[in-house]
Coordinates of C-alpha atoms in Angstrom, one line a residue:
Chain E
M1 CA -12.2 -75.0 -48.1
A2 CA -14.9 -72.3 -48.0
D3 CA -17.8 -72.9 -50.3
V4 CA -17.9 -69.1 -50.9
T5 CA -15.0 -66.7 -50.4
L6 CA -14.6 -63.2 -49.2
T7 CA -11.2 -61.7 -48.5
W8 CA -11.1 -60.2 -45.1
P9 CA -9.0 -57.1 -44.3
K10 CA -5.8 -57.7 -42.3
N11 CA -6.9 -55.2 -39.6
Y12 CA -9.0 -56.7 -36.8
N13 CA -11.2 -53.5 -36.7
E14 CA -12.2 -53.6 -40.3
V15 CA -15.2 -55.6 -41.6
P16 CA -16.0 -55.9 -45.3
K17 CA -19.4 -54.3 -46.0
A18 CA -19.9 -57.0 -48.5
A19 CA -20.4 -59.4 -45.4
F20 CA -23.7 -57.7 -44.8
T21 CA -24.8 -57.6 -48.4
R22 CA -23.6 -60.5 -50.5
S23 CA -26.6 -62.8 -50.8
D24 CA -24.4 -65.6 -51.9
L25 CA -23.1 -65.9 -48.3
Y26 CA -26.5 -66.5 -46.9
A27 CA -26.9 -70.3 -47.7
D28 CA -23.4 -70.9 -46.5
E29 CA -24.2 -69.1 -43.2
I30 CA -27.3 -71.1 -42.6
K31 CA -25.2 -74.3 -43.2
R32 CA -22.2 -73.4 -41.3
I33 CA -23.6 -71.3 -38.4
F34 CA -27.3 -71.7 -37.9
H35 CA -27.6 -75.4 -38.6
G36 CA -23.9 -75.8 -37.6
P37 CA -22.4 -76.1 -34.1
E38 CA -24.0 -73.1 -32.3
W39 CA -26.5 -72.9 -29.6
H40 CA -29.7 -70.8 -30.1
P41 CA -32.0 -69.6 -27.4
I42 CA -35.6 -70.2 -28.6
A43 CA -37.8 -69.6 -25.5
H44 CA -37.7 -69.3 -21.8
E45 CA -39.7 -72.2 -20.0
S46 CA -41.8 -69.5 -18.3
E47 CA -43.5 -68.9 -21.6
L48 CA -45.1 -72.2 -21.1
P49 CA -45.7 -72.3 -17.3
N50 CA -48.4 -74.9 -17.1
P51 CA -48.7 -78.5 -18.1
G52 CA -49.8 -78.8 -21.7
D53 CA -48.5 -75.3 -22.6
F54 CA -46.6 -75.0 -25.9
K55 CA -45.0 -72.5 -28.1
T56 CA -44.0 -72.7 -31.8
M57 CA -41.5 -70.8 -33.6
R58 CA -38.9 -71.0 -36.5
M59 CA -35.3 -70.8 -36.0
A60 CA -33.3 -70.2 -39.3
G61 CA -36.3 -71.7 -41.2
I62 CA -36.6 -74.8 -39.0
P63 CA -40.1 -75.1 -37.4
L64 CA -39.9 -76.0 -33.8
L65 CA -42.6 -77.0 -31.1
I66 CA -41.5 -76.3 -27.5
S67 CA -44.1 -78.2 -25.2
R68 CA -44.5 -79.0 -21.5
D69 CA -46.1 -82.4 -20.8
E70 CA -48.6 -83.3 -18.1
A71 CA -45.7 -84.0 -15.5
G72 CA -44.2 -80.6 -16.3
V73 CA -41.3 -81.7 -18.4
V74 CA -40.3 -79.3 -21.2
R75 CA -39.1 -80.7 -24.5
V76 CA -38.3 -79.4 -28.0
F77 CA -39.5 -81.0 -31.1
Y78 CA -39.3 -80.4 -34.8
N79 CA -42.8 -79.0 -35.5
A80 CA -43.4 -81.5 -38.3
C81 CA -45.2 -84.8 -38.4
S82 CA -43.0 -87.8 -38.3
H83 CA -44.9 -89.3 -41.4
R84 CA -44.8 -86.8 -44.3
S85 CA -43.5 -83.7 -42.5
N86 CA -46.6 -81.7 -42.5
Q87 CA -46.3 -78.8 -40.1
L88 CA -47.9 -80.2 -37.0
E89 CA -49.1 -77.4 -34.9
T90 CA -50.1 -74.0 -36.5
A91 CA -50.8 -72.0 -33.3
V92 CA -48.1 -69.7 -32.0
M93 CA -48.9 -70.7 -28.4
G94 CA -51.6 -72.6 -26.5
N95 CA -52.3 -75.6 -24.3
K96 CA -52.5 -79.0 -25.6
T97 CA -51.5 -82.5 -24.4
E98 CA -52.0 -84.0 -27.8
F99 CA -51.0 -82.9 -31.2
E100 CA -52.8 -84.3 -34.2
C101 CA -51.7 -84.0 -37.7
P102 CA -54.7 -83.4 -39.8
Y103 CA -53.3 -84.8 -43.0
H104 CA -53.4 -88.5 -42.1
R105 CA -54.6 -88.1 -38.4
W106 CA -51.3 -89.1 -36.8
L107 CA -51.6 -88.2 -33.1
F108 CA -48.7 -87.5 -30.8
N109 CA -48.7 -86.9 -27.0
A110 CA -46.7 -84.0 -25.4
K111 CA -43.7 -86.4 -24.9
G112 CA -43.6 -86.6 -28.7
D113 CA -44.7 -90.3 -28.8
L114 CA -46.9 -91.4 -31.7
V115 CA -49.9 -92.7 -29.8
G116 CA -52.3 -93.2 -32.7
C117 CA -52.5 -93.5 -36.5
P118 CA -55.4 -94.9 -38.6
N119 CA -55.2 -98.1 -40.5
P120 CA -51.6 -99.1 -39.8
R121 CA -52.3 -102.5 -41.3
E122 CA -52.0 -100.9 -44.6
F123 CA -48.5 -99.5 -43.8
L124 CA -45.1 -101.1 -44.4
P125 CA -44.9 -104.6 -42.9
G126 CA -43.6 -104.4 -39.5
F127 CA -44.6 -100.9 -39.0
D128 CA -44.2 -99.9 -35.4
K129 CA -45.5 -96.7 -33.8
A130 CA -42.5 -96.7 -31.4
D131 CA -40.3 -96.0 -34.4
Y132 CA -42.1 -92.7 -35.2
P133 CA -41.9 -90.2 -32.5
L134 CA -41.7 -86.7 -33.2
G135 CA -38.1 -85.7 -34.3
Q136 CA -36.1 -83.7 -31.8
P137 CA -33.1 -81.4 -32.1
R138 CA -30.6 -81.4 -29.3
F139 CA -31.7 -79.0 -26.5
E140 CA -30.5 -77.8 -23.1
L141 CA -31.9 -75.4 -20.4
F142 CA -29.9 -72.8 -18.6
Y143 CA -32.0 -71.2 -15.7
G144 CA -35.1 -71.9 -17.8
L145 CA -33.7 -70.5 -21.0
I146 CA -34.2 -73.1 -23.7
F147 CA -31.4 -73.5 -26.3
V148 CA -31.3 -75.7 -29.4
T149 CA -28.5 -76.9 -31.6
F150 CA -28.9 -78.7 -35.0
S151 CA -25.4 -80.1 -34.9
A152 CA -24.1 -83.1 -33.0
E153 CA -20.7 -81.4 -32.9
T154 CA -21.7 -78.5 -30.7
E155 CA -20.0 -78.5 -27.3
P156 CA -22.1 -78.7 -24.1
L157 CA -24.0 -75.5 -23.4
D158 CA -21.9 -74.5 -20.4
E159 CA -18.8 -74.4 -22.5
F160 CA -20.6 -72.6 -25.2
L161 CA -21.7 -69.9 -22.7
G162 CA -18.4 -69.7 -20.7
E163 CA -18.3 -66.6 -18.5
A164 CA -21.4 -65.2 -20.1
G165 CA -23.5 -67.7 -18.3
E166 CA -22.9 -65.8 -15.0
T167 CA -24.0 -62.5 -16.5
L168 CA -27.0 -64.2 -18.1
R169 CA -28.1 -65.8 -14.8
E170 CA -27.9 -62.2 -13.2
L171 CA -29.7 -60.8 -16.1
M172 CA -32.6 -63.4 -15.6
A173 CA -33.1 -62.0 -12.1
G174 CA -30.5 -64.3 -10.6
D175 CA -32.6 -67.6 -10.6
G176 CA -34.4 -67.7 -13.9
R177 CA -37.8 -67.9 -12.0
L178 CA -39.5 -65.6 -14.6
K179 CA -43.1 -64.8 -15.5
L180 CA -44.1 -63.9 -19.0
L181 CA -45.6 -60.5 -19.6
G182 CA -45.8 -60.7 -23.3
Y183 CA -44.2 -60.1 -26.6
Q184 CA -43.3 -57.3 -29.2
K185 CA -42.5 -59.0 -32.5
V186 CA -41.0 -57.2 -35.5
R187 CA -39.2 -57.7 -38.8
Y188 CA -36.2 -55.6 -39.6
D189 CA -35.1 -54.9 -43.1
S190 CA -31.6 -55.9 -42.1
N191 CA -29.2 -58.8 -42.6
W192 CA -28.9 -60.7 -39.4
K193 CA -25.4 -59.5 -38.7
G194 CA -26.5 -55.9 -39.2
Y195 CA -29.0 -56.5 -36.4
N196 CA -26.5 -58.3 -34.3
D197 CA -23.8 -55.8 -34.8
N198 CA -25.9 -52.8 -33.7
D199 CA -28.4 -54.2 -31.0
G200 CA -27.2 -54.9 -27.6
Y201 CA -25.0 -51.9 -27.2
H202 CA -23.7 -49.1 -29.1
A203 CA -22.7 -45.4 -28.7
P204 CA -25.2 -43.6 -26.6
L205 CA -24.8 -40.6 -28.8
L206 CA -27.7 -42.1 -30.7
H207 CA -30.2 -41.7 -27.8
A208 CA -31.2 -38.1 -27.2
A209 CA -33.5 -39.5 -24.6
F210 CA -30.5 -40.0 -22.2
K211 CA -29.6 -36.3 -22.4
M212 CA -33.2 -35.1 -22.2
L213 CA -33.8 -37.1 -19.2
N214 CA -30.7 -36.1 -17.4
W215 CA -29.6 -39.6 -17.5
Q216 CA -25.9 -40.3 -17.3
G217 CA -24.6 -43.7 -18.2
G218 CA -21.4 -45.2 -19.5
K219 CA -19.7 -46.5 -16.2
G220 CA -19.4 -50.2 -16.4
R221 CA -17.6 -53.2 -17.8
Q222 CA -17.9 -54.7 -21.2
Y223 CA -16.2 -58.0 -21.8
T224 CA -16.2 -60.7 -24.5
C225 CA -15.8 -64.3 -23.7
T226 CA -15.3 -67.7 -25.4
K227 CA -14.0 -68.1 -29.0
R228 CA -17.3 -66.9 -30.3
G229 CA -16.9 -63.4 -28.8
H230 CA -20.2 -63.3 -26.9
V231 CA -20.5 -59.7 -25.6
C232 CA -21.5 -58.9 -22.0
F233 CA -22.1 -55.7 -20.2
E234 CA -22.3 -55.3 -16.5
S235 CA -23.1 -52.0 -14.9
A236 CA -24.5 -50.7 -11.8
L237 CA -27.7 -48.9 -12.5
S238 CA -27.6 -45.2 -13.2
V239 CA -30.9 -43.5 -12.4
A240 CA -32.0 -40.4 -14.0
S241 CA -31.9 -37.2 -11.8
G242 CA -32.7 -33.7 -12.1
P243 CA -35.4 -32.2 -14.2
S244 CA -37.0 -34.4 -16.9
V245 CA -39.2 -33.7 -19.8
L246 CA -41.3 -36.7 -18.9
K247 CA -44.7 -36.2 -17.0
D248 CA -44.8 -39.9 -16.1
K249 CA -41.5 -40.5 -14.3
E250 CA -42.4 -44.1 -13.5
L251 CA -41.1 -44.9 -17.0
I252 CA -37.6 -44.6 -15.8
A253 CA -38.0 -45.5 -12.2
F254 CA -36.1 -48.3 -10.5
K255 CA -38.0 -50.3 -8.0
G256 CA -35.7 -53.5 -7.9
Q257 CA -33.7 -54.4 -4.9
D258 CA -30.2 -54.2 -6.0
P259 CA -28.9 -51.4 -8.2
S260 CA -25.5 -53.2 -8.5
V261 CA -27.1 -55.7 -10.8
G262 CA -29.4 -53.0 -12.3
S263 CA -28.0 -53.1 -15.9
R264 CA -27.0 -56.3 -17.9
I265 CA -26.7 -57.1 -21.5
V266 CA -25.7 -60.4 -22.8
Q267 CA -25.3 -60.9 -26.6
L268 CA -24.6 -64.6 -27.7
F269 CA -23.3 -65.5 -31.1
P270 CA -25.0 -65.6 -33.6
T271 CA -28.3 -63.6 -33.0
F272 CA -29.5 -63.6 -29.3
V273 CA -29.6 -60.3 -27.3
S274 CA -30.9 -60.1 -23.9
T275 CA -31.1 -57.1 -21.5
K276 CA -32.0 -56.1 -18.1
H277 CA -32.3 -52.4 -17.5
L278 CA -34.1 -50.7 -14.7
D279 CA -36.9 -53.1 -14.1
V280 CA -37.1 -54.6 -17.7
I281 CA -36.1 -58.1 -18.2
N282 CA -36.1 -58.7 -21.9
L283 CA -35.0 -61.7 -24.0
R284 CA -34.8 -61.2 -27.7
F285 CA -35.2 -64.3 -29.8
A286 CA -34.1 -63.4 -33.3
T287 CA -33.7 -65.4 -36.5
P288 CA -32.8 -64.7 -40.1
V289 CA -35.6 -64.8 -42.4
D290 CA -33.7 -64.3 -45.5
A291 CA -30.4 -62.4 -46.3
E292 CA -32.2 -59.1 -46.0
T293 CA -34.7 -59.8 -43.1
T294 CA -34.4 -60.5 -39.5
E295 CA -37.3 -61.2 -37.2
V296 CA -37.1 -60.5 -33.6
H297 CA -39.4 -61.6 -30.9
Y298 CA -38.9 -59.4 -27.8
A299 CA -40.2 -61.3 -24.8
Y300 CA -40.6 -59.4 -21.6
F301 CA -40.8 -60.9 -18.1
A302 CA -41.6 -60.3 -14.4
H303 CA -40.1 -62.4 -11.5
Q304 CA -42.3 -65.0 -10.1
D305 CA -41.9 -63.4 -6.5
D306 CA -43.1 -59.9 -7.7
D307 CA -46.1 -58.6 -6.0
A308 CA -49.0 -57.2 -8.2
E309 CA -47.7 -53.7 -8.0
M310 CA -44.2 -54.7 -9.2
V311 CA -45.7 -56.7 -12.1
R312 CA -47.6 -53.7 -13.1
H313 CA -44.7 -51.5 -12.9
R314 CA -42.6 -53.9 -15.0
L315 CA -45.5 -54.1 -17.5
R316 CA -45.6 -50.2 -17.8
Q317 CA -41.9 -49.9 -18.1
S318 CA -41.4 -52.9 -20.5
S319 CA -43.9 -51.7 -23.0
N320 CA -42.6 -48.2 -23.5
L321 CA -38.9 -48.3 -22.8
L322 CA -36.7 -50.6 -24.7
G323 CA -38.4 -52.3 -27.6
P324 CA -39.0 -51.5 -31.3
C325 CA -41.1 -48.5 -30.2
G326 CA -39.5 -47.7 -26.8
L327 CA -38.5 -44.4 -25.7
I328 CA -34.9 -45.0 -25.7
S329 CA -34.5 -47.7 -28.3
M330 CA -36.8 -46.9 -31.2
E331 CA -33.8 -45.3 -32.9
D332 CA -31.9 -48.6 -32.8
A333 CA -34.4 -50.1 -35.0
S334 CA -33.9 -47.4 -37.6
I335 CA -30.2 -47.9 -37.4
F336 CA -30.6 -51.6 -38.3
H337 CA -32.4 -50.6 -41.5
R338 CA -29.9 -47.7 -42.3
I339 CA -26.7 -49.8 -41.7
H340 CA -28.1 -52.4 -44.1
I341 CA -28.7 -49.7 -46.8
G342 CA -25.5 -48.1 -46.2
S343 CA -23.5 -51.2 -46.4
H344 CA -24.3 -51.6 -50.1
T345 CA -21.3 -49.4 -50.8
P346 CA -17.7 -50.5 -51.5
G347 CA -15.0 -51.0 -48.8
N348 CA -15.0 -51.8 -45.2
A349 CA -16.9 -50.7 -42.0
I350 CA -14.0 -49.3 -39.7
F351 CA -14.4 -49.7 -36.1
Q352 CA -12.8 -46.9 -34.0
K353 CA -13.9 -46.4 -30.5
G354 CA -11.8 -48.5 -28.1
V355 CA -9.4 -49.9 -30.7
R356 CA -5.9 -49.4 -29.5
D357 CA -4.1 -51.7 -31.9
P358 CA -5.8 -52.9 -35.0
G359 CA -3.5 -55.9 -35.2
K360 CA -4.9 -57.3 -31.8
L361 CA -8.1 -58.6 -30.4
E362 CA -8.9 -57.8 -26.7
S363 CA -11.5 -59.1 -24.4
E364 CA -12.0 -56.2 -21.9
F365 CA -13.5 -53.0 -23.0
L366 CA -15.0 -49.7 -21.6
Q367 CA -18.8 -49.8 -21.7
N368 CA -19.2 -47.4 -24.6
D369 CA -16.4 -49.1 -26.8
E370 CA -17.5 -50.3 -30.1
S371 CA -14.4 -52.7 -30.3
G372 CA -16.5 -55.2 -28.1
N373 CA -17.9 -56.4 -31.4
L374 CA -14.5 -57.4 -33.0
P375 CA -14.0 -60.8 -31.4
R376 CA -17.3 -61.9 -32.7
W377 CA -16.5 -60.8 -36.1
E378 CA -13.2 -62.8 -36.1
Y379 CA -15.2 -65.8 -35.0
Y380 CA -17.6 -65.3 -37.8
R381 CA -14.7 -65.0 -40.2
S382 CA -13.3 -68.2 -39.2
A383 CA -16.7 -70.0 -39.0
M384 CA -17.2 -69.1 -42.6
G385 CA -13.6 -70.1 -43.6
F386 CA -12.8 -66.6 -45.0
E387 CA -9.0 -65.8 -45.3
R388 CA -7.7 -62.8 -43.6
A389 CA -5.3 -60.7 -45.9
E390 CA -1.6 -60.8 -45.0
A391 CA -0.3 -58.1 -42.7
Chain Q
M1 CA -77.6 -35.5 -23.6
T2 CA -80.0 -37.9 -25.4
A3 CA -78.6 -38.3 -28.9
T4 CA -80.4 -40.1 -31.7
I5 CA -78.7 -42.9 -33.2
P6 CA -77.7 -41.0 -36.4
E7 CA -76.4 -38.2 -34.2
L8 CA -74.4 -40.6 -32.1
E9 CA -73.1 -42.2 -35.2
T10 CA -72.0 -39.0 -36.6
A11 CA -70.2 -37.9 -33.4
I12 CA -68.4 -41.3 -33.4
D13 CA -67.4 -41.1 -36.9
R14 CA -66.1 -37.6 -36.7
L15 CA -63.9 -38.6 -33.8
L16 CA -62.6 -41.7 -35.7
L17 CA -61.7 -39.5 -38.7
A18 CA -60.3 -36.7 -36.7
D19 CA -57.9 -39.2 -35.1
A20 CA -56.9 -40.7 -38.6
N21 CA -56.4 -37.3 -39.9
A22 CA -54.2 -36.2 -36.9
L23 CA -52.0 -39.3 -37.1
D24 CA -51.7 -39.2 -40.9
S25 CA -50.7 -35.5 -40.6
K26 CA -48.2 -36.3 -37.9
D27 CA -50.1 -33.7 -35.7
M28 CA -49.3 -35.1 -32.3
P29 CA -51.0 -32.2 -30.3
G30 CA -54.0 -32.7 -32.6
W31 CA -53.8 -36.5 -31.7
L32 CA -53.8 -35.7 -28.0
A33 CA -56.7 -33.3 -28.4
N34 CA -58.8 -36.2 -29.4
Y35 CA -58.5 -37.7 -25.9
A36 CA -60.7 -36.7 -23.0
E37 CA -59.2 -34.3 -20.5
E38 CA -59.4 -36.9 -17.7
D39 CA -56.4 -38.5 -15.8
Q40 CA -57.3 -42.1 -16.9
A41 CA -57.4 -41.2 -20.6
S42 CA -55.4 -44.0 -22.2
Y43 CA -54.1 -45.4 -25.4
Y44 CA -52.7 -48.9 -25.9
C45 CA -51.3 -50.6 -28.9
R46 CA -50.7 -54.3 -28.8
A47 CA -50.9 -57.5 -30.7
A48 CA -54.2 -59.2 -30.4
E49 CA -52.2 -62.4 -29.9
N50 CA -51.0 -61.0 -26.6
T51 CA -54.5 -60.1 -25.5
E52 CA -55.7 -63.5 -26.5
H53 CA -53.3 -65.1 -24.2
N54 CA -53.9 -62.8 -21.3
L55 CA -50.7 -60.9 -21.8
E56 CA -51.0 -57.3 -21.2
L57 CA -47.7 -56.1 -22.8
G58 CA -48.0 -53.9 -25.7
F59 CA -46.1 -51.9 -28.2
M60 CA -47.4 -48.8 -26.5
F61 CA -48.9 -48.6 -23.1
D62 CA -50.1 -45.3 -22.3
D63 CA -52.5 -45.9 -19.3
C64 CA -52.8 -42.3 -18.2
R65 CA -53.0 -38.8 -19.6
A66 CA -49.5 -38.0 -18.5
R67 CA -48.3 -40.8 -20.8
L68 CA -50.3 -39.6 -23.7
E69 CA -48.6 -36.1 -23.2
D70 CA -45.3 -37.8 -22.9
R71 CA -45.9 -39.6 -26.2
V72 CA -46.2 -36.3 -27.9
T73 CA -42.8 -35.3 -26.4
Y74 CA -41.2 -38.6 -27.7
V75 CA -42.2 -38.0 -31.2
N76 CA -41.9 -34.3 -31.6
E77 CA -38.7 -33.7 -29.4
I78 CA -36.9 -36.8 -28.2
W79 CA -36.9 -38.9 -31.4
A80 CA -36.9 -35.9 -33.8
G81 CA -34.2 -36.6 -36.6
T82 CA -33.2 -40.1 -35.6
F83 CA -35.4 -42.4 -37.7
Q84 CA -36.5 -43.0 -41.3
D85 CA -39.7 -41.1 -41.7
Y86 CA -42.7 -42.6 -43.2
R87 CA -46.2 -41.4 -44.3
T88 CA -49.2 -43.3 -43.0
R89 CA -52.8 -43.6 -44.2
H90 CA -55.3 -44.8 -41.8
F91 CA -58.6 -46.4 -43.1
V92 CA -61.1 -46.7 -40.3
Q93 CA -64.5 -48.1 -40.3
R94 CA -67.0 -48.4 -37.4
V95 CA -68.4 -51.8 -37.1
S96 CA -70.5 -51.6 -33.9
H97 CA -71.3 -49.4 -30.8
R98 CA -73.0 -49.7 -27.6
Q99 CA -74.1 -46.8 -25.4
V100 CA -73.1 -47.5 -21.8
D101 CA -74.6 -44.4 -20.2
A102 CA -75.6 -40.8 -21.2
R103 CA -71.9 -39.8 -21.5
T104 CA -70.2 -42.9 -22.5
V105 CA -70.3 -45.2 -25.6
E106 CA -68.2 -48.2 -26.5
V107 CA -67.1 -48.4 -30.2
V108 CA -65.4 -51.1 -32.2
S109 CA -64.0 -50.3 -35.6
N110 CA -61.7 -52.0 -38.1
F111 CA -58.5 -50.3 -39.2
S112 CA -55.8 -50.8 -41.8
V113 CA -52.8 -48.5 -42.0
F114 CA -50.6 -48.2 -45.1
M115 CA -47.1 -47.1 -44.7
T116 CA -44.8 -45.3 -47.2
P117 CA -41.2 -44.8 -46.1
M118 CA -40.0 -41.5 -47.3
D119 CA -36.6 -42.9 -48.4
A120 CA -37.7 -46.0 -50.3
G121 CA -41.2 -44.7 -51.4
V122 CA -42.7 -48.1 -51.6
T123 CA -46.1 -48.5 -50.0
Q124 CA -46.9 -51.5 -47.8
V125 CA -49.4 -52.4 -45.1
L126 CA -48.1 -51.4 -41.7
A127 CA -50.8 -53.0 -39.6
A128 CA -54.4 -54.2 -39.7
G129 CA -56.7 -54.6 -36.7
R130 CA -59.4 -53.3 -34.6
Y131 CA -59.7 -50.2 -32.3
L132 CA -61.7 -50.9 -29.1
D133 CA -62.7 -47.6 -28.0
T134 CA -64.5 -46.0 -25.0
M135 CA -65.7 -42.6 -25.9
R136 CA -67.0 -39.7 -23.8
L137 CA -69.8 -37.7 -25.2
S138 CA -70.1 -34.0 -24.4
D139 CA -73.2 -31.9 -24.3
D140 CA -72.4 -30.1 -27.6
G141 CA -72.7 -33.5 -29.4
G142 CA -69.0 -34.1 -29.7
A143 CA -67.0 -37.1 -28.6
K144 CA -63.5 -37.7 -27.1
L145 CA -61.6 -40.9 -26.6
L146 CA -61.4 -42.0 -22.9
S147 CA -59.6 -45.2 -23.8
R148 CA -58.4 -46.6 -27.1
R149 CA -57.0 -50.1 -27.6
A150 CA -55.5 -50.6 -30.9
E151 CA -55.6 -54.4 -31.2
L152 CA -53.4 -55.6 -34.0
D153 CA -54.0 -58.5 -36.1
T154 CA -50.5 -57.9 -37.2
S155 CA -48.5 -59.7 -34.5
V156 CA -45.2 -59.3 -36.4
L157 CA -44.7 -55.6 -37.3
P158 CA -42.9 -54.9 -40.6
R159 CA -40.9 -52.2 -38.9
Y160 CA -40.5 -50.3 -35.7
L161 CA -43.3 -47.8 -34.9
V162 CA -42.8 -44.1 -34.4
Y163 CA -46.3 -42.9 -34.4
P164 CA -49.3 -44.4 -32.7
I165 CA -51.5 -46.7 -34.8

């Protein structure tokens, strides 16, 4: 029995707008989805390349500390002291092999062991430091991409990813041996589902840049996989040709080796989006902040084998092409906001493009079909325990 | 040119204010006109957090004059009509400068930028940070930007950016 209820339309291509806007759904979403049996990418290990490197972040409110110990092993901890749960590390990133809580001076090593605490003779009889390591969520790595789950019920990561794993591997340069270039971080005034439903891919009609750059796209495969409806796009790269309004054409140049894996998008339920386009490799770590705010950390990468010129090219392309201020994507960010505002109206959002039968879900789509989002919506409905109206 | 310190400070402040005025007026050709006519003229906008960790990636990475000119095209032509427009007000204050040679001065200034979305009408802070500028001085006592790095204290922006900071 659902804690909150929302009647879902009978047609698979209709989504109640209330799903984006009803604030009473949010606590249940956190419980059932974000703290439930889902895997959440939170970092790529190349963000912490050296022994002692760490990163902190929050996923659905939960503070996390990802650290690499002196031996090079990466672990994920709750970023909270095992004593009274004071936030342990405040820096967003850095290098430390020990973490000291300033409140009562409990000291932890990068393996999470409690290695020191003052005056333990005054503690509970039988107090043993070995009983108080930093707490850890379950985590797994996939080609360096670090996933956490807060539920013991979640299936192994390989099963969670399904066929999307192969596309994700290709997206991360085939081997996941990445090198961090930096971040663009932004908050959107959008419910997390508004972000998720409209990032990744959508009609190129939005993007005037494609037309103005003589850039033709739209030839490729879109598929969904697993019961969660992860959405993947695989296309050979199309490179702009003909006259362009740009004076610096390097922005849209492709210098990679293999155009057949030139364009990849992997969107995993619930909020992760990743994309490889031209020479941009971009992992978007997104989390709900509240029912009306989604924070997205766009992390950009080069490959470890790149020479200096290629790193420079990726840096120049990544900064200006695909992020919240990017030439061909700034408008996306605006759509997240506008969808959120517009959804405060009665009725359902009705998906059209690519829908052949509103009574059926499919798993193969054309690249520009919007119907690729529908399996994910069906999973959301079932995860939330919402009943679909009778046909 | 040998400028006195008051003359130099006047030239610097005129340029800082001209840039703020161009941005707040959404006058992109006017913004471009504040940059030196040199191929290496550049504008970067990035979180100071990136810089502090030796990460060069930014929100905007216009490392040559051609990219500055392209940014005018992005705003005035490519993006026109696709976003929720917003007003900005830049407040800028010079905090230090150092003359490198007769034609070049390095300037640090603080900025804060208020944003008012046209649809919602509620003003909020868009970003705060520092401009790290290298300015070219001309014989007539004026100054142009050879390089500007807008280093944002605001590591998480409250929305997407259309206009340079």
